[in-house]
């Protein structure tokens, strides 16, 4: 009897442990209906919206919904109904074709989702009318544009006119010239710096006309003007920030000497974060025109490193790569783009960044379990905590500010005042060399999220039109501006941010907008059949896979964590050799030339 | 007098119950095994464009794995070595340890019941939880312990650069295998111990009367009796060579070093890379690899089974 009770008790405890672990591993599903606490108004068209709710959160969607509902309150999308009620649903979830067609939502804002897969499966509604004509003919023959204008919400330029050529080619894709989605936001990874720390510690670079590197805080150099920064223009936001890789490392060394942690990034997501940084360094080094060759694999490729007869890169006596221009006439020779000097410089930068002997990072933050929000919190808080070193720069995505506000708790109590009282800045990525910085090329904003809005096919005509109207409304300048104000990031459309709007924005966003106004945009996608058949191979994290010293390394980050002794020249040669092997052994079809 | 066996008539009700009962598993088998494998079979020979339009039948997805210097070829060569190493370690280290400890429990030596429960206890937890505990332990605490033991400053680069136990992309093969031996130990001990407990006490008593010592008992009585279970482990292990990833994904957050990438992980990695892009050639190449490995593993498994039955110890 006693044994039986003990057994039952043990069984109960074990079952409990088991259940607890199951519960601990659970969660992560959709957040569920969120603005569903208001009453349903059946006199209005009902639209279910799904938002990929991650770094940018939902505030911008809430704002879009309330502005849209107000704008179309007198518009009829279905007979007998007037106005629209949009119900918000959000989670970190993307929808493939089968999931999308069975999901209980009508309109989707997705990111990192395969647009071509959805398009191919025929689960999306064509949005040609709103993209090309900037209008929608409703069930009663009336024009949406006219009604919106009457309601005080004029539609500006057409959506198509706000797209760059690369976007047009991508969204119309297979040559049918049909759009099935509109761009949503764009985003990128980059370097954020603590403006207050830079001010306090005098970390801006000054031009003492002696050819040497000096900071404002260096004794005797306080009165010199700050250098022109990466954009080469004096008197603007990036003055005193590093213009070349050499300046960047010199700055990091001086920061280290001041007992600061020069730069931090998420240890947990190191591969993704640093691969994206590397890719953006490449974008900056190449400029938008040359970068586009990485998506078309055809055209005049400039600054390719010469290859000797034994397959080695040729460097001059000063240790600089000897370059040449090559006209790539067939995509089968697209591997030539992998020997651009930009790839070599990117490898060199990442090698330095990960160098354990120099260590510009903090070991704890690089730990396996230090997430991106942990790192953000450390960036904000460590400077105010005893026994912790201050962090000068953070490598993160543009969404970091919005993402980190809810997570901060130890130092700043009131999040509403946070942005007003603390300044962070956008550090435009430096160029590899002085010569490259002097080319006068526009900086590049490389999108990494491929976010778009789309509508599920098979919904009733009235709901479909309401969804189209919502997407069109999301592309107006006013909505784009609203997004920028709410998130500090750009939409994937061309629009201006007026000075009047900038005034109220946080310092970080102001600086980023100045960068944005100067930058060319490049999206990480291509309409090329070959590219889309090998998309996995060409993603930033795996694009520079290489067999280095007999070991396959999926990324430069992996490679240098595994073996930090490999010289960057050798690594870049291996990247080129691996790419060449891939292209030359590829099973080409007759029409792929 | 002859008896004619009368065919038992199955009532409609029974038939209906049987069909309803079998419908789900058969459907599952049809969809998740037959259909999936059939699709995979076709995929291995098909060349499609980015819009999934058929272009031609090809064997390129097979041949790429054999072309010298190509990434698939290099990765597969390395993965084969890692996979076989893993199998050998599991077999030569894990299995003897499991058998010996099971024997300890079987002999009811001090603390045997306690060990039996304690060793199996981690298996109650989700493997993800175990992986988390292990990875937490071998990162910071382990580094700190080392730092204290060897009086090395925690800021020293020695800790980070030399002790490559954990950290993204830094899991050594030894760390990985140690974890797998650790978590597999409890289950194997339980299985072997259960099998040992089914051995007739008369047999043991008789052997004791004949004066066999403990080691003779283990090698000449227990092992032959447990041999069917050992055979099962060895045979299933053969298939495991080509599929096992030794928890490389959760332990390394999807980024194992080349020395820890098994064939199973290589295939998984290719498929995950392709994400939902059915047009990605990596999927077709992986399907082709799967077919080739099936062609190797099926006869090998039968051969190993045949050899184990033919040359293994007999209970007689």
JSON list of C-alpha atoms in Angstrom, two decimals, chain A residues 14 17-18 21 25 96 114 116-117 120 174 267-268 270-271 356 359 363 366 368-369 529 532-537 547 551-554 557-558 561-562 578 581 585-589, chain B residues 47 49-52 55 60 64 67 69-71 74-75 121 124-126 129 136 139 157 160-161 164 167-170 251 253 255 257-259 269 273-274 276-277 279-282:
[
{"chain": "A", "resi": 14, "resn": "UNK", "atom": "CA", "xyz": [7.47, 13.02, -13.19]},
{"chain": "A", "resi": 17, "resn": "UNK", "atom": "CA", "xyz": [8.09, 17.86, -14.67]},
{"chain": "A", "resi": 18, "resn": "UNK", "atom": "CA", "xyz": [7.32, 16.60, -18.12]},
{"chain": "A", "resi": 21, "resn": "UNK", "atom": "CA", "xyz": [8.96, 21.38, -19.84]},
{"chain": "A", "resi": 25, "resn": "UNK", "atom": "CA", "xyz": [8.77, 25.06, -24.76]},
{"chain": "A", "resi": 96, "resn": "UNK", "atom": "CA", "xyz": [3.43, 30.46, -47.39]},
{"chain": "A", "resi": 114, "resn": "UNK", "atom": "CA", "xyz": [8.81, 34.31, -50.67]},
{"chain": "A", "resi": 116, "resn": "UNK", "atom": "CA", "xyz": [7.36, 34.39, -55.93]},
{"chain": "A", "resi": 117, "resn": "UNK", "atom": "CA", "xyz": [6.06, 31.32, -54.15]},
{"chain": "A", "resi": 120, "resn": "UNK", "atom": "CA", "xyz": [3.18, 31.22, -58.44]},
{"chain": "A", "resi": 174, "resn": "UNK", "atom": "CA", "xyz": [7.85, 36.85, -64.62]},
{"chain": "A", "resi": 267, "resn": "UNK", "atom": "CA", "xyz": [25.98, 37.09, -29.47]},
{"chain": "A", "resi": 268, "resn": "UNK", "atom": "CA", "xyz": [22.96, 34.89, -29.90]},
{"chain": "A", "resi": 270, "resn": "UNK", "atom": "CA", "xyz": [25.88, 36.85, -34.33]},
{"chain": "A", "resi": 271, "resn": "UNK", "atom": "CA", "xyz": [25.82, 35.04, -37.65]},
{"chain": "A", "resi": 356, "resn": "UNK", "atom": "CA", "xyz": [40.29, 37.99, -30.37]},
{"chain": "A", "resi": 359, "resn": "UNK", "atom": "CA", "xyz": [38.91, 42.38, -29.03]},
{"chain": "A", "resi": 363, "resn": "UNK", "atom": "CA", "xyz": [33.03, 38.50, -24.33]},
{"chain": "A", "resi": 366, "resn": "UNK", "atom": "CA", "xyz": [29.27, 37.76, -27.59]},
{"chain": "A", "resi": 368, "resn": "UNK", "atom": "CA", "xyz": [25.76, 32.29, -27.01]},
{"chain": "A", "resi": 369, "resn": "UNK", "atom": "CA", "xyz": [22.79, 33.38, -24.95]},
{"chain": "A", "resi": 529, "resn": "UNK", "atom": "CA", "xyz": [15.43, 33.16, -62.81]},
{"chain": "A", "resi": 532, "resn": "UNK", "atom": "CA", "xyz": [15.60, 32.79, -57.60]},
{"chain": "A", "resi": 533, "resn": "UNK", "atom": "CA", "xyz": [16.52, 29.16, -58.26]},
{"chain": "A", "resi": 534, "resn": "UNK", "atom": "CA", "xyz": [19.51, 29.66, -55.97]},
{"chain": "A", "resi": 535, "resn": "UNK", "atom": "CA", "xyz": [18.18, 32.19, -53.52]},
{"chain": "A", "resi": 536, "resn": "UNK", "atom": "CA", "xyz": [19.50, 30.27, -50.53]},
{"chain": "A", "resi": 537, "resn": "UNK", "atom": "CA", "xyz": [22.99, 30.46, -51.97]},
{"chain": "A", "resi": 547, "resn": "UNK", "atom": "CA", "xyz": [36.05, 26.20, -48.64]},
{"chain": "A", "resi": 551, "resn": "UNK", "atom": "CA", "xyz": [36.86, 23.16, -44.51]},
{"chain": "A", "resi": 552, "resn": "UNK", "atom": "CA", "xyz": [33.54, 24.39, -45.81]},
{"chain": "A", "resi": 553, "resn": "UNK", "atom": "CA", "xyz": [32.59, 27.64, -44.07]},
{"chain": "A", "resi": 554, "resn": "UNK", "atom": "CA", "xyz": [29.06, 28.78, -44.62]},
{"chain": "A", "resi": 557, "resn": "UNK", "atom": "CA", "xyz": [31.71, 34.87, -39.62]},
{"chain": "A", "resi": 558, "resn": "UNK", "atom": "CA", "xyz": [31.77, 31.10, -39.21]},
{"chain": "A", "resi": 561, "resn": "UNK", "atom": "CA", "xyz": [35.31, 32.02, -35.51]},
{"chain": "A", "resi": 562, "resn": "UNK", "atom": "CA", "xyz": [36.64, 28.64, -36.58]},
{"chain": "A", "resi": 578, "resn": "UNK", "atom": "CA", "xyz": [34.12, 28.57, -54.36]},
{"chain": "A", "resi": 581, "resn": "UNK", "atom": "CA", "xyz": [33.25, 26.34, -58.84]},
{"chain": "A", "resi": 585, "resn": "UNK", "atom": "CA", "xyz": [29.58, 23.29, -62.37]},
{"chain": "A", "resi": 586, "resn": "UNK", "atom": "CA", "xyz": [26.04, 24.67, -62.37]},
{"chain": "A", "resi": 587, "resn": "UNK", "atom": "CA", "xyz": [23.52, 22.87, -64.47]},
{"chain": "A", "resi": 588, "resn": "UNK", "atom": "CA", "xyz": [22.66, 25.73, -66.83]},
{"chain": "A", "resi": 589, "resn": "UNK", "atom": "CA", "xyz": [19.69, 25.63, -69.12]},
{"chain": "B", "resi": 47, "resn": "UNK", "atom": "CA", "xyz": [15.17, 20.49, -63.47]},
{"chain": "B", "resi": 49, "resn": "UNK", "atom": "CA", "xyz": [12.95, 27.10, -63.46]},
{"chain": "B", "resi": 50, "resn": "UNK", "atom": "CA", "xyz": [12.27, 29.65, -60.74]},
{"chain": "B", "resi": 51, "resn": "UNK", "atom": "CA", "xyz": [8.55, 29.45, -61.50]},
{"chain": "B", "resi": 52, "resn": "UNK", "atom": "CA", "xyz": [8.60, 25.67, -61.09]},
{"chain": "B", "resi": 55, "resn": "UNK", "atom": "CA", "xyz": [12.60, 22.10, -68.07]},
{"chain": "B", "resi": 60, "resn": "UNK", "atom": "CA", "xyz": [22.99, 16.69, -62.53]},
{"chain": "B", "resi": 64, "resn": "UNK", "atom": "CA", "xyz": [27.23, 17.38, -58.39]},
{"chain": "B", "resi": 67, "resn": "UNK", "atom": "CA", "xyz": [32.39, 16.48, -58.86]},
{"chain": "B", "resi": 69, "resn": "UNK", "atom": "CA", "xyz": [36.13, 20.60, -55.74]},
{"chain": "B", "resi": 70, "resn": "UNK", "atom": "CA", "xyz": [32.44, 21.49, -55.71]},
{"chain": "B", "resi": 71, "resn": "UNK", "atom": "CA", "xyz": [30.95, 22.63, -52.43]},
{"chain": "B", "resi": 74, "resn": "UNK", "atom": "CA", "xyz": [33.57, 18.82, -50.19]},
{"chain": "B", "resi": 75, "resn": "UNK", "atom": "CA", "xyz": [30.81, 19.10, -47.64]},
{"chain": "B", "resi": 121, "resn": "UNK", "atom": "CA", "xyz": [15.19, 11.11, -14.99]},
{"chain": "B", "resi": 124, "resn": "UNK", "atom": "CA", "xyz": [11.60, 12.93, -18.84]},
{"chain": "B", "resi": 125, "resn": "UNK", "atom": "CA", "xyz": [12.63, 16.44, -19.79]},
{"chain": "B", "resi": 126, "resn": "UNK", "atom": "CA", "xyz": [12.22, 17.84, -23.25]},
{"chain": "B", "resi": 129, "resn": "UNK", "atom": "CA", "xyz": [15.47, 21.86, -22.15]},
{"chain": "B", "resi": 136, "resn": "UNK", "atom": "CA", "xyz": [24.42, 27.16, -20.39]},
{"chain": "B", "resi": 139, "resn": "UNK", "atom": "CA", "xyz": [29.50, 28.36, -21.70]},
{"chain": "B", "resi": 157, "resn": "UNK", "atom": "CA", "xyz": [41.71, 35.66, -23.96]},
{"chain": "B", "resi": 160, "resn": "UNK", "atom": "CA", "xyz": [37.59, 32.51, -24.86]},
{"chain": "B", "resi": 161, "resn": "UNK", "atom": "CA", "xyz": [40.01, 31.42, -27.49]},
{"chain": "B", "resi": 164, "resn": "UNK", "atom": "CA", "xyz": [36.28, 26.02, -27.53]},
{"chain": "B", "resi": 167, "resn": "UNK", "atom": "CA", "xyz": [29.82, 29.75, -28.03]},
{"chain": "B", "resi": 168, "resn": "UNK", "atom": "CA", "xyz": [28.13, 30.19, -31.38]},
{"chain": "B", "resi": 169, "resn": "UNK", "atom": "CA", "xyz": [29.88, 28.09, -33.94]},
{"chain": "B", "resi": 170, "resn": "UNK", "atom": "CA", "xyz": [32.42, 26.89, -31.46]},
{"chain": "B", "resi": 251, "resn": "UNK", "atom": "CA", "xyz": [23.51, 23.05, -29.47]},
{"chain": "B", "resi": 253, "resn": "UNK", "atom": "CA", "xyz": [21.92, 27.38, -32.90]},
{"chain": "B", "resi": 255, "resn": "UNK", "atom": "CA", "xyz": [25.75, 26.86, -37.04]},
{"chain": "B", "resi": 257, "resn": "UNK", "atom": "CA", "xyz": [31.62, 24.00, -37.24]},
{"chain": "B", "resi": 258, "resn": "UNK", "atom": "CA", "xyz": [32.65, 21.86, -40.21]},
{"chain": "B", "resi": 259, "resn": "UNK", "atom": "CA", "xyz": [34.05, 19.22, -37.86]},
{"chain": "B", "resi": 269, "resn": "UNK", "atom": "CA", "xyz": [20.83, 22.39, -43.55]},
{"chain": "B", "resi": 273, "resn": "UNK", "atom": "CA", "xyz": [18.48, 26.97, -46.51]},
{"chain": "B", "resi": 274, "resn": "UNK", "atom": "CA", "xyz": [16.05, 26.57, -49.36]},
{"chain": "B", "resi": 276, "resn": "UNK", "atom": "CA", "xyz": [9.96, 27.59, -48.86]},
{"chain": "B", "resi": 277, "resn": "UNK", "atom": "CA", "xyz": [11.52, 28.08, -52.26]},
{"chain": "B", "resi": 279, "resn": "UNK", "atom": "CA", "xyz": [12.60, 25.98, -57.05]},
{"chain": "B", "resi": 280, "resn": "UNK", "atom": "CA", "xyz": [15.88, 26.10, -55.15]},
{"chain": "B", "resi": 281, "resn": "UNK", "atom": "CA", "xyz": [18.31, 23.55, -56.55]},
{"chain": "B", "resi": 282, "resn": "UNK", "atom": "CA", "xyz": [19.47, 22.67, -53.06]}
]
